[in-house]
Amino acid sequence: MGLLDKWKSKGVPKAAPADWDNAFKANVNCYGKEGEEPFGALVLTEDTPTILPKEPWKQYALDGRPLTDWKLVLVSITKKGVVGIIDYAAAMEKLTAYLWDQRQDSVLTRGLSLAQLEKLLK
């Protein structure tokens, strides 16, 4: 069994992974309407290797208060817009197949195709 065969069996991509220094680091955004609890959101864009926090609810707060509701916004450059929004924790579980690397509090995703982004919504 060759090295590539071992990678296939573990779900590691065949292509060389992007490095952390050249990947897009997702920005945390907070949204909410008056009278409603705000939520945090991060964006994952088609074909863009991205650094995402593993558990943003442990890392970020708004005015000193933790945000408990987090979303991952999936953006397509092919369709030129948002293709969907998914609960962040659920998205992280589904993204495990698309990870190149991880650190203590962050993961590095490979650039996902439009079809792969849409698959995350199912």
XYZ file of N, CA and C in Angstrom:
366
model
N 0.851 -1.180 0.000
C 0.000 0.000 0.000
C 0.889 1.233 0.000
N 0.681 2.123 -0.959
C 1.463 3.345 -1.060
C 0.944 4.438 -0.146
N 1.693 5.527 -0.082
C 1.327 6.655 0.756
C -0.024 7.232 0.366
N -0.278 7.386 -0.946
C -1.566 7.926 -1.382
C -2.712 7.003 -0.999
N -2.501 5.703 -1.038
C -3.538 4.768 -0.624
C -3.859 4.938 0.849
N -2.851 5.187 1.677
C -3.088 5.419 3.099
C -3.895 6.692 3.293
N -3.577 7.743 2.513
C -4.321 9.005 2.630
C -5.773 8.791 2.235
N -6.017 8.054 1.152
C -7.400 7.810 0.707
C -8.196 7.125 1.805
N -7.604 6.151 2.452
C -8.324 5.417 3.473
C -8.632 6.274 4.695
N -7.881 7.349 4.894
C -8.125 8.227 6.032
C -8.893 9.478 5.628
N -9.259 9.602 4.373
C -10.016 10.758 3.936
C -9.189 12.018 3.772
N -7.877 11.898 3.715
C -7.019 13.059 3.529
C -6.973 13.384 2.044
N -7.109 14.658 1.669
C -7.099 15.018 0.249
C -5.797 14.628 -0.440
N -5.878 14.304 -1.722
C -4.701 13.923 -2.501
C -3.776 15.107 -2.751
N -4.346 16.283 -2.961
C -3.548 17.464 -3.259
C -2.816 17.928 -2.009
N -1.708 18.597 -2.224
C -0.965 19.146 -1.087
C -1.805 20.220 -0.412
N -1.881 20.204 0.900
C -2.715 21.180 1.594
C -2.165 22.590 1.529
N -3.077 23.537 1.560
C -2.664 24.940 1.628
C -2.033 25.174 2.994
N -1.175 26.156 3.070
C -0.574 26.409 4.367
C -1.389 27.454 5.135
N -1.214 27.474 6.425
C -1.959 28.357 7.313
C -1.723 29.825 6.969
N -0.521 30.166 6.546
C -0.196 31.561 6.271
C -0.932 32.118 5.054
N -1.305 31.254 4.109
C -1.960 31.727 2.896
C -3.467 31.483 2.875
N -4.006 30.906 3.915
C -5.446 30.656 3.981
C -6.165 31.905 4.491
N -7.429 32.027 4.123
C -8.262 33.126 4.604
C -8.677 32.841 6.049
N -8.500 33.796 6.919
C -8.945 33.639 8.308
C -10.328 34.258 8.412
N -11.326 33.414 8.690
C -12.708 33.878 8.764
C -12.873 34.918 9.859
N -13.594 35.967 9.543
C -13.876 37.034 10.493
C -15.171 36.744 11.240
N -15.187 37.066 12.508
C -16.392 36.898 13.317
C -17.281 38.121 13.133
N -18.544 37.866 12.842
C -19.533 38.931 12.722
C -20.671 38.633 13.690
N -21.254 39.675 14.256
C -22.383 39.518 15.171
C -23.598 40.213 14.580
N -24.740 39.547 14.675
C -25.983 40.071 14.128
C -27.094 39.899 15.146
N -28.131 40.685 14.981
C -29.300 40.545 15.838
C -30.175 41.775 15.746
N -31.441 41.564 16.021
C -32.399 42.661 16.027
C -32.640 43.084 17.473
N -33.073 44.312 17.626
C -33.353 44.813 18.966
C -34.376 43.911 19.650
N -34.095 43.555 20.876
C -35.000 42.694 21.625
C -34.742 41.209 21.424
N -33.842 40.861 20.513
C -33.499 39.461 20.260
C -32.054 39.219 20.660
N -31.764 37.984 21.004
C -30.388 37.625 21.331
C -29.542 37.683 20.061
N -28.386 38.311 20.124
C -27.515 38.335 18.941
C -26.908 36.960 18.691
N -26.460 36.751 17.460
C -25.774 35.508 17.125
C -24.487 35.830 16.384
N -23.563 34.890 16.433
C -22.293 35.036 15.743
C -22.318 34.282 14.423
N -21.604 34.793 13.454
C -21.556 34.153 12.139
C -20.164 34.259 11.545
N -19.779 33.198 10.856
C -18.533 33.173 10.102
C -18.860 32.703 8.693
N -18.014 33.070 7.745
C -18.271 32.768 6.342
C -17.268 31.749 5.814
N -17.792 30.796 5.045
C -16.967 29.848 4.301
C -17.295 30.052 2.827
N -16.300 30.476 2.057
C -16.499 30.816 0.654
C -15.965 29.719 -0.256
N -16.707 29.449 -1.295
C -16.361 28.439 -2.300
C -14.910 28.605 -2.771
N -14.213 27.480 -2.895
C -12.848 27.418 -3.423
C -11.814 28.213 -2.620
N -12.089 28.476 -1.346
C -11.191 29.282 -0.526
C -10.747 28.509 0.712
N -9.475 28.103 0.786
C -8.991 27.494 2.023
C -9.202 28.492 3.170
N -9.792 28.012 4.263
C -10.243 28.917 5.316
C -9.865 28.407 6.701
N -9.451 29.322 7.544
C -9.196 29.021 8.953
C -10.446 29.400 9.738
N -10.997 28.429 10.451
C -12.204 28.637 11.253
C -11.922 28.262 12.706
N -12.522 28.969 13.648
C -12.375 28.552 15.039
C -13.176 27.269 15.276
N -12.655 26.383 16.123
C -13.369 25.141 16.425
C -14.641 25.420 17.226
N -14.518 26.229 18.242
C -15.640 26.526 19.131
C -15.677 28.025 19.415
N -16.228 28.805 18.483
C -16.200 30.263 18.661
C -16.929 30.728 19.913
N -17.897 29.966 20.386
C -18.639 30.336 21.585
C -17.745 30.363 22.822
N -16.590 29.699 22.736
C -15.629 29.728 23.846
C -14.600 30.845 23.677
N -14.480 31.384 22.471
C -13.435 32.345 22.171
C -13.928 33.791 22.053
N -15.202 33.976 21.737
C -15.684 35.317 21.425
C -16.904 35.670 22.274
N -17.014 36.974 22.553
C -18.152 37.495 23.304
C -18.520 38.852 22.705
N -19.712 39.314 23.026
C -20.184 40.618 22.565
C -20.476 41.446 23.805
N -19.761 42.529 23.957
C -19.907 43.381 25.144
C -19.747 42.584 26.432
N -18.812 41.637 26.413
C -18.534 40.843 27.587
C -19.492 39.689 27.834
N -20.503 39.566 27.000
C -21.472 38.467 27.138
C -21.209 37.418 26.064
N -21.176 36.146 26.458
C -20.936 35.092 25.462
C -22.102 34.980 24.483
N -21.758 34.667 23.249
C -22.779 34.383 22.225
C -22.968 32.873 22.191
N -24.194 32.434 22.323
C -24.451 30.996 22.349
C -24.931 30.460 21.007
N -25.416 31.330 20.141
C -25.931 30.915 18.835
C -24.918 31.304 17.759
N -24.441 30.290 16.998
C -23.431 30.521 15.967
C -23.857 29.882 14.656
N -23.576 30.568 13.555
C -23.935 30.108 12.212
C -22.701 30.130 11.314
N -22.709 29.223 10.327
C -21.713 29.255 9.265
C -22.451 29.624 7.985
N -22.044 30.722 7.379
C -22.668 31.220 6.152
C -21.854 30.689 4.976
N -22.517 30.000 4.073
C -21.857 29.401 2.914
C -22.066 30.301 1.705
N -20.961 30.755 1.121
C -21.018 31.719 0.027
C -20.417 31.106 -1.235
N -21.125 31.288 -2.349
C -20.672 30.775 -3.637
C -20.163 31.902 -4.517
N -18.981 31.702 -5.098
C -18.506 32.665 -6.084
C -19.115 32.353 -7.449
N -19.528 31.101 -7.649
C -20.192 30.717 -8.891
C -21.573 31.361 -8.986
N -22.328 31.266 -7.889
C -23.681 31.837 -7.854
C -23.694 33.286 -7.381
N -22.542 33.771 -6.987
C -22.378 35.161 -6.543
C -23.314 35.522 -5.393
N -23.309 34.672 -4.368
C -24.124 34.986 -3.203
C -24.155 33.854 -2.199
N -24.980 34.041 -1.191
C -25.137 33.053 -0.119
C -25.955 31.873 -0.634
N -25.439 30.663 -0.407
C -26.182 29.458 -0.803
C -26.890 28.838 0.388
N -26.507 29.242 1.591
C -27.186 28.720 2.760
C -26.485 29.101 4.046
N -27.212 28.871 5.126
C -26.699 29.127 6.466
C -26.971 27.880 7.291
N -25.973 27.449 8.044
C -26.082 26.214 8.816
C -25.610 26.481 10.247
N -26.187 25.760 11.186
C -25.735 25.828 12.566
C -24.240 25.504 12.602
N -23.482 26.293 13.335
C -22.029 26.166 13.313
C -21.532 24.816 13.815
N -22.073 24.364 14.930
C -21.617 23.081 15.488
C -21.914 21.943 14.516
N -23.092 21.960 13.891
C -23.444 20.928 12.906
C -22.513 21.009 11.700
N -22.183 22.224 11.281
C -21.281 22.408 10.145
C -19.903 21.854 10.447
N -19.405 22.073 11.658
C -18.074 21.585 12.010
C -18.008 20.064 11.948
N -19.069 19.401 12.339
C -19.103 17.933 12.231
C -19.026 17.498 10.776
N -19.770 18.189 9.905
C -19.787 17.834 8.488
C -18.498 18.215 7.776
N -17.794 19.205 8.298
C -16.557 19.675 7.663
C -15.359 18.771 7.915
N -15.467 17.812 8.802
C -14.303 16.979 9.127
C -13.708 16.307 7.901
N -14.528 15.973 6.925
C -14.042 15.329 5.703
C -13.239 16.302 4.825
N -13.365 17.602 5.081
C -12.720 18.613 4.247
C -11.599 19.360 4.968
N -11.146 18.840 6.086
C -10.092 19.520 6.836
C -8.711 19.102 6.358
N -7.823 20.093 6.252
C -6.436 19.812 5.938
C -5.617 19.691 7.203
N -5.975 20.489 8.203
C -5.168 20.509 9.413
C -6.002 21.113 10.535
N -5.523 20.937 11.755
C -6.162 21.590 12.888
C -5.125 21.906 13.944
N -5.431 22.914 14.704
C -4.613 23.335 15.831
C -5.498 23.312 17.066
N -4.953 23.777 18.151
C -5.675 23.719 19.409
C -7.082 24.309 19.310
N -7.221 25.511 18.724
C -8.530 26.156 18.696
C -9.034 26.498 17.295
N -8.342 26.016 16.253
C -8.727 26.340 14.874
C -8.587 25.131 13.955
N -9.313 25.199 12.840
C -9.179 24.192 11.788
C -8.887 24.900 10.472
N -8.240 24.196 9.568
C -7.949 24.701 8.236
C -8.701 23.829 7.242
N -9.681 24.429 6.568
C -10.445 23.690 5.561
C -9.792 23.879 4.198
N -9.969 22.897 3.346
C -9.545 23.097 1.964
C -10.622 23.932 1.275
N -10.353 24.382 0.069
C -11.349 25.126 -0.687
C -12.421 24.171 -1.196
N -13.643 24.367 -0.780
C -14.748 23.483 -1.160
C -15.416 23.961 -2.444
N -15.844 23.016 -3.250
C -16.580 23.332 -4.469
C -18.010 23.739 -4.101
N -18.737 24.262 -5.069
C -20.139 24.615 -4.850
C -20.933 23.377 -4.438
N -20.707 22.256 -5.092
C -21.422 21.020 -4.750
C -21.125 20.593 -3.315
N -19.880 20.759 -2.887
C -19.532 20.381 -1.509
C -20.179 21.329 -0.498
N -20.238 22.615 -0.818
C -20.931 23.559 0.063
C -22.406 23.182 0.188
N -23.026 22.888 -0.939
C -24.448 22.514 -0.928
C -24.673 21.217 -0.163
N -23.722 20.306 -0.223
C -23.831 19.042 0.514
C -23.839 19.277 2.024
N -23.131 20.306 2.486
C -23.126 20.643 3.907
C -24.513 21.022 4.408
N -25.346 21.517 3.513
C -26.695 21.955 3.908
C -27.675 20.803 4.076
N -27.312 19.616 3.630
C -28.231 18.467 3.672
C -28.128 17.719 4.969
